[in-house]
Backbone as a chain_set.jsonl record, in Angstrom:
{"seq": "XXXXXXXXXXXXXXXXXXXXXXXXXXXXXXXXXXXXXXXXXXXXXXXXXXXXXXXXXXXXXXXXXXXXXXXXXXXXXXXXXXXXXXXXXXXXXXXXXXXXXXXXXXXX", "coords": {"N": [[-104.861, 12.843, 18.685], [-103.62, 11.029, 15.991], [-100.576, 11.434, 14.242], [-99.946, 10.315, 11.811], [-98.978, 10.087, 8.459], [-99.261, 8.293, 6.401], [-99.078, 4.891, 5.142], [-97.439, 2.358, 7.129], [-93.825, 1.935, 7.208], [-93.13, -0.751, 6.92], [-95.322, -1.924, 5.598], [-95.239, -0.53, 3.203], [-92.802, -1.404, 2.197], [-93.347, -4.123, 1.837], [-95.349, -3.932, -0.146], [-93.869, -2.887, -2.273], [-92.063, -4.991, -2.796], [-93.892, -6.965, -3.494], [-95.044, -5.881, -5.826], [-92.751, -5.804, -7.44], [-92.144, -8.583, -7.662], [-94.509, -9.536, -8.888], [-94.397, -8.123, -11.291], [-92.045, -9.19, -12.389], [-92.842, -11.864, -12.691], [-94.943, -11.498, -14.535], [-93.53, -10.479, -16.766], [-91.874, -12.676, -17.292], [-93.814, -14.543, -18.122], [-94.769, -13.212, -20.392], [-92.496, -13.124, -22.107], [-92.052, -15.86, -22.344], [-94.392, -16.715, -23.675], [-94.067, -15.258, -26.027], [-91.88, -16.492, -27.195], [-92.74, -19.029, -27.892], [-93.176, -19.993, -30.626], [-90.506, -20.493, -31.477], [-89.776, -22.636, -29.903], [-91.328, -24.598, -30.966], [-90.346, -25.112, -33.468], [-89.007, -27.406, -34.688], [-91.007, -29.386, -34.444], [-93.05, -28.247, -35.962], [-91.782, -28.205, -38.404], [-91.517, -30.968, -39.014], [-94.206, -31.624, -39.125], [-95.283, -30.038, -41.191], [-93.667, -30.077, -43.524], [-93.723, -32.503, -45.059], [-96.554, -32.925, -45.877], [-97.053, -30.552, -47.335], [-95.008, -30.376, -49.15], [-92.843, -28.614, -49.259], [-89.51, -27.25, -49.367], [-86.655, -27.357, -47.1], [-85.458, -24.847, -46.982], [-87.54, -23.196, -47.87], [-89.333, -23.664, -45.79], [-87.896, -22.508, -43.681], [-87.946, -19.853, -44.523], [-90.746, -19.29, -44.458], [-91.241, -19.787, -41.766], [-89.704, -17.788, -40.543], [-91.089, -15.612, -41.574], [-93.549, -16.017, -40.313], [-92.779, -15.542, -37.658], [-92.069, -12.856, -37.885], [-94.525, -11.608, -38.593], [-95.929, -12.299, -36.35], [-94.713, -10.703, -34.455], [-95.259, -8.085, -35.145], [-97.514, -6.706, -33.913], [-96.328, -6.111, -31.444], [-94.726, -4.009, -32.005], [-96.37, -1.993, -32.989], [-98.601, -1.688, -31.2], [-97.663, -0.583, -28.62], [-97.163, 2.102, -29.35], [-99.695, 3.031, -30.247], [-101.276, 2.521, -27.971], [-99.996, 4.124, -26.098], [-100.683, 6.703, -26.938], [-103.435, 6.431, -26.599], [-103.632, 6.145, -23.793], [-102.9, 8.694, -22.985], [-105.066, 10.155, -23.968], [-107.488, 8.893, -23.07], [-107.101, 8.076, -20.457], [-105.657, 6.205, -17.755], [-107.123, 4.324, -16.167], [-109.52, 3.814, -17.622], [-108.467, 2.659, -19.906], [-107.219, 0.374, -18.881], [-109.455, -1.098, -18.057], [-110.709, -1.486, -20.558], [-108.713, -2.968, -21.957], [-108.53, -5.186, -20.274], [-111.102, -6.275, -20.638], [-110.869, -6.939, -23.355], [-108.942, -8.958, -23.239], [-110.336, -10.919, -21.794], [-112.46, -11.417, -23.596], [-110.958, -12.389, -25.757], [-109.963, -14.773, -24.65], [-112.359, -16.127, -24.277], [-113.189, -16.505, -26.917], [-111.176, -18.092, -28.051]], "CA": [[-104.921, 12.533, 17.293], [-102.393, 10.46, 15.45], [-99.959, 12.287, 13.239], [-99.374, 9.476, 10.758], [-99.323, 10.613, 7.142], [-99.431, 7.252, 5.403], [-98.878, 3.529, 5.641], [-96.188, 2.122, 7.844], [-92.723, 1.573, 6.307], [-93.142, -2.192, 6.651], [-96.342, -2.185, 4.584], [-94.74, 0.024, 1.948], [-91.741, -2.293, 1.72], [-94.013, -5.335, 1.345], [-96.015, -3.606, -1.412], [-92.837, -2.738, -3.306], [-91.574, -6.317, -3.162], [-94.986, -7.674, -4.172], [-95.134, -5.339, -7.188], [-91.569, -6.266, -8.159], [-92.291, -10.006, -7.981], [-95.584, -9.686, -9.867], [-93.889, -7.621, -12.57], [-91.104, -10.192, -12.898], [-93.632, -13.005, -13.151], [-95.643, -11.111, -15.759], [-92.562, -10.405, -17.87], [-91.487, -14.04, -17.621], [-94.905, -15.116, -18.913], [-94.819, -12.543, -21.687], [-91.392, -13.593, -22.947], [-92.281, -17.278, -22.606], [-95.417, -16.814, -24.713], [-93.545, -14.704, -27.269], [-90.91, -17.41, -27.785], [-93.335, -20.34, -28.152], [-92.896, -20.519, -31.972], [-89.142, -21.014, -31.613], [-89.734, -23.95, -29.262], [-92.073, -25.541, -31.807], [-89.756, -25.1, -34.808], [-88.783, -28.761, -35.22], [-92.284, -30.08, -34.563], [-93.747, -27.669, -37.103], [-91.079, -28.643, -39.611], [-91.909, -32.353, -39.279], [-95.63, -31.693, -39.417], [-95.687, -29.281, -42.368], [-92.856, -30.241, -44.732], [-94.176, -33.619, -45.896], [-97.838, -32.727, -46.563], [-97.057, -29.416, -48.256], [-93.974, -30.571, -50.166], [-91.898, -27.497, -49.328], [-88.135, -27.583, -48.997], [-86.252, -26.833, -45.796], [-85.226, -23.408, -47.136], [-88.854, -22.551, -47.906], [-89.88, -23.71, -44.439], [-87.189, -21.502, -42.878], [-88.48, -18.549, -44.936], [-92.11, -19.137, -43.936], [-91.174, -19.719, -40.309], [-89.242, -16.43, -40.225], [-92.2, -14.726, -41.883], [-94.5, -16.198, -39.225], [-92.246, -14.848, -36.486], [-92.143, -11.413, -38.145], [-95.923, -11.202, -38.51], [-96.294, -12.508, -34.947], [-94.144, -9.644, -33.614], [-95.681, -6.748, -35.588], [-98.294, -5.998, -32.888], [-95.462, -5.639, -30.368], [-94.125, -2.752, -32.437], [-97.414, -1.001, -33.231], [-99.494, -1.457, -30.068], [-97.194, 0.389, -27.626], [-97.337, 3.462, -29.849], [-101.123, 3.341, -30.254], [-101.78, 2.536, -26.599], [-99.436, 5.292, -25.426], [-101.546, 7.828, -27.292], [-104.739, 6.176, -25.984], [-103.528, 6.438, -22.364], [-102.91, 10.146, -22.838], [-106.387, 10.7, -24.291], [-108.603, 8.288, -22.33], [-106.761, 7.849, -19.061], [-105.119, 4.878, -17.444], [-108.145, 3.415, -15.657], [-110.424, 3.414, -18.704], [-107.74, 1.775, -20.811], [-107.025, -0.915, -18.21], [-110.735, -1.811, -18.144], [-110.892, -1.881, -21.953], [-107.766, -4.032, -22.288], [-108.952, -6.369, -19.518], [-112.243, -6.861, -21.352], [-110.405, -7.552, -24.602], [-108.276, -10.214, -22.882], [-111.391, -11.875, -21.456], [-113.141, -11.795, -24.844], [-110.039, -13.225, -26.515], [-109.952, -16.107, -24.036], [-113.64, -16.786, -24.531], [-113.258, -16.893, -28.313], [-110.211, -19.121, -28.408]], "C": [[-103.577, 12.004, 16.811], [-101.865, 11.341, 14.33], [-99.337, 11.452, 12.124], [-99.891, 9.934, 9.399], [-99.583, 9.525, 6.118], [-99.228, 5.888, 6.002], [-97.522, 3.382, 6.324], [-95.091, 1.711, 6.865], [-92.697, 0.085, 5.982], [-94.14, -2.553, 5.571], [-95.882, -1.686, 3.224], [-93.662, -0.876, 1.351], [-92.349, -3.577, 1.149], [-94.676, -5.082, -0.005], [-95.002, -3.484, -2.546], [-92.311, -4.095, -3.758], [-92.646, -7.103, -3.911], [-95.116, -7.198, -5.612], [-93.942, -5.797, -8.021], [-91.712, -7.724, -8.578], [-93.4, -10.245, -9.001], [-95.148, -9.206, -11.25], [-92.922, -8.621, -13.198], [-91.852, -11.412, -13.426], [-94.384, -12.709, -14.434], [-94.717, -11.043, -16.959], [-92.072, -11.787, -18.275], [-92.553, -14.688, -18.494], [-94.982, -14.512, -20.296], [-93.714, -13.054, -22.612], [-91.527, -15.075, -23.276], [-93.288, -17.449, -23.733], [-94.895, -16.298, -26.048], [-92.605, -15.676, -27.962], [-91.459, -18.803, -28.046], [-93.064, -20.828, -29.585], [-91.486, -21.083, -32.129], [-89.017, -22.39, -30.967], [-90.421, -25.012, -30.118], [-91.504, -25.661, -33.214], [-89.625, -26.502, -35.395], [-90.094, -29.525, -35.401], [-93.077, -29.55, -35.75], [-93.103, -28.104, -38.409], [-91.49, -30.062, -39.98], [-93.363, -32.448, -39.717], [-95.98, -31.072, -40.765], [-94.889, -29.575, -43.635], [-93.368, -31.365, -45.624], [-95.507, -33.339, -46.595], [-97.824, -31.598, -47.582], [-96.019, -29.548, -49.353], [-92.999, -29.416, -50.285], [-90.514, -27.967, -48.897], [-87.814, -26.984, -47.63], [-85.989, -25.33, -45.861], [-86.555, -22.649, -47.174], [-89.498, -22.549, -46.518], [-89.222, -22.658, -43.563], [-87.695, -20.097, -43.217], [-89.861, -18.31, -44.329], [-92.125, -19.048, -42.411], [-90.695, -18.34, -39.857], [-90.338, -15.405, -40.5], [-93.272, -14.803, -40.793], [-94.042, -15.431, -37.989], [-92.324, -13.33, -36.674], [-93.569, -10.901, -38.005], [-96.406, -11.294, -37.067], [-95.806, -11.363, -34.074], [-94.563, -8.243, -34.037], [-96.546, -6.039, -34.545], [-97.438, -5.465, -31.743], [-94.721, -4.353, -30.737], [-95.186, -1.66, -32.497], [-98.212, -0.67, -31.965], [-98.942, -0.525, -28.992], [-97.346, 1.845, -28.071], [-98.797, 3.889, -29.777], [-101.65, 3.456, -28.821], [-101.187, 3.68, -25.78], [-100.265, 6.533, -25.697], [-102.912, 7.665, -26.619], [-104.72, 6.459, -24.485], [-103.57, 7.944, -22.135], [-104.306, 10.73, -23.05], [-107.488, 10.191, -23.375], [-108.332, 8.133, -20.844], [-106.395, 6.398, -18.821], [-106.204, 3.898, -17.03], [-109.073, 2.911, -16.754], [-109.724, 2.428, -19.633], [-107.476, 0.408, -20.183], [-108.301, -1.742, -18.273], [-110.956, -2.321, -19.557], [-109.969, -3.041, -22.339], [-108.083, -5.315, -21.524], [-110.129, -7.063, -20.174], [-111.813, -7.536, -22.655], [-109.67, -8.866, -24.34], [-109.312, -11.286, -22.567], [-112.115, -12.341, -22.707], [-112.255, -12.687, -25.718], [-109.974, -14.65, -25.967], [-111.249, -16.843, -24.286], [-113.753, -17.269, -25.975], [-112.344, -18.061, -28.652], [-110.008, -20.07, -27.275]], "O": [[-102.524, 12.506, 17.204], [-102.636, 11.92, 13.565], [-98.314, 11.837, 11.556], [-101.09, 10.143, 9.215], [-100.093, 9.827, 5.039], [-99.207, 5.733, 7.223], [-96.602, 4.173, 6.118], [-95.396, 1.186, 5.794], [-92.287, -0.303, 4.888], [-93.853, -3.391, 4.716], [-96.107, -2.342, 2.208], [-93.62, -1.082, 0.138], [-91.919, -4.059, 0.101], [-94.583, -5.912, -0.909], [-95.261, -3.936, -3.661], [-92.131, -4.33, -4.953], [-92.338, -7.826, -4.859], [-95.28, -8.01, -6.522], [-94.106, -6.142, -9.191], [-91.433, -8.067, -9.727], [-93.241, -11.079, -9.893], [-95.494, -9.818, -12.261], [-92.975, -8.867, -14.403], [-91.523, -11.931, -14.493], [-94.461, -13.557, -15.323], [-95.072, -11.495, -18.047], [-91.872, -12.052, -19.461], [-92.229, -15.317, -19.501], [-95.233, -15.219, -21.271], [-93.973, -13.378, -23.771], [-91.156, -15.502, -24.369], [-93.066, -18.242, -24.648], [-95.243, -16.842, -27.096], [-92.532, -15.689, -29.191], [-90.686, -19.694, -28.397], [-92.741, -22.004, -29.751], [-91.297, -22.063, -32.849], [-88.239, -23.223, -31.432], [-90.118, -26.199, -29.998], [-92.141, -26.268, -34.076], [-90.096, -26.747, -36.506], [-90.272, -30.23, -36.394], [-93.71, -30.325, -36.468], [-93.792, -28.342, -39.402], [-91.782, -30.333, -41.144], [-93.708, -33.256, -40.579], [-96.903, -31.548, -41.426], [-95.395, -29.339, -44.733], [-93.438, -31.19, -46.841], [-95.586, -33.502, -47.813], [-98.516, -31.679, -48.597], [-96.137, -28.895, -50.389], [-92.377, -29.256, -51.336], [-90.369, -28.945, -48.163], [-88.594, -26.208, -47.076], [-86.267, -24.613, -44.9], [-86.677, -21.579, -46.577], [-90.125, -21.569, -46.115], [-89.9, -21.986, -42.785], [-87.855, -19.255, -42.333], [-90.116, -17.252, -43.755], [-92.931, -18.318, -41.835], [-91.224, -17.786, -38.894], [-90.497, -14.442, -39.749], [-93.835, -13.783, -40.396], [-94.841, -14.746, -37.349], [-92.612, -12.602, -35.724], [-93.799, -9.873, -37.369], [-97.198, -10.466, -36.616], [-96.422, -11.074, -33.048], [-94.242, -7.283, -33.336], [-96.328, -4.852, -34.306], [-97.795, -4.458, -31.131], [-94.154, -3.689, -29.868], [-94.929, -0.524, -32.099], [-98.471, 0.501, -31.689], [-99.711, 0.286, -28.475], [-97.628, 2.719, -27.251], [-99.104, 4.982, -29.301], [-102.387, 4.388, -28.502], [-101.833, 4.156, -24.848], [-100.521, 7.326, -24.791], [-103.482, 8.638, -26.126], [-105.706, 6.968, -23.951], [-104.207, 8.413, -21.192], [-104.684, 11.693, -22.383], [-108.338, 10.97, -22.943], [-109.273, 8.066, -20.053], [-106.77, 5.499, -19.574], [-106.211, 2.757, -17.491], [-109.379, 1.72, -16.813], [-110.338, 1.466, -20.094], [-107.506, -0.608, -20.879], [-108.248, -2.948, -18.514], [-111.351, -3.473, -19.741], [-110.411, -3.993, -22.983], [-107.923, -6.411, -22.061], [-110.162, -8.291, -20.262], [-112.339, -8.59, -23.011], [-109.767, -9.794, -25.143], [-109.188, -12.426, -23.015], [-112.362, -13.536, -22.868], [-112.743, -13.628, -26.344], [-109.935, -15.614, -26.73], [-111.244, -18.057, -24.485], [-114.342, -18.318, -26.235], [-112.705, -18.923, -29.453], [-109.224, -21.012, -27.391]]}, "num_chains": 1, "name": "protein.A"}
């Protein structure tokens, strides 16, 4: 009988590197998506200032307001989801959040 208690060290090392690289890629995508409004600042200014007749100061105010409203879920959701993980469990919450992502993509 073999006395091996788990996967080989090479497989464990590969899994650790794979998880690290996937996490880095996911965080890159998250930060890229979060900063999209800042990349579109000038284009939005050109597109919205003439038709609406707002000044540059008003545009800066509304753009900052947009960024603030855009980031509110990033403050609230970790608190709510932390409590939900404790109550429902990790697996159930991953399935629920995965379904919500799919539904969001289907709608938009």
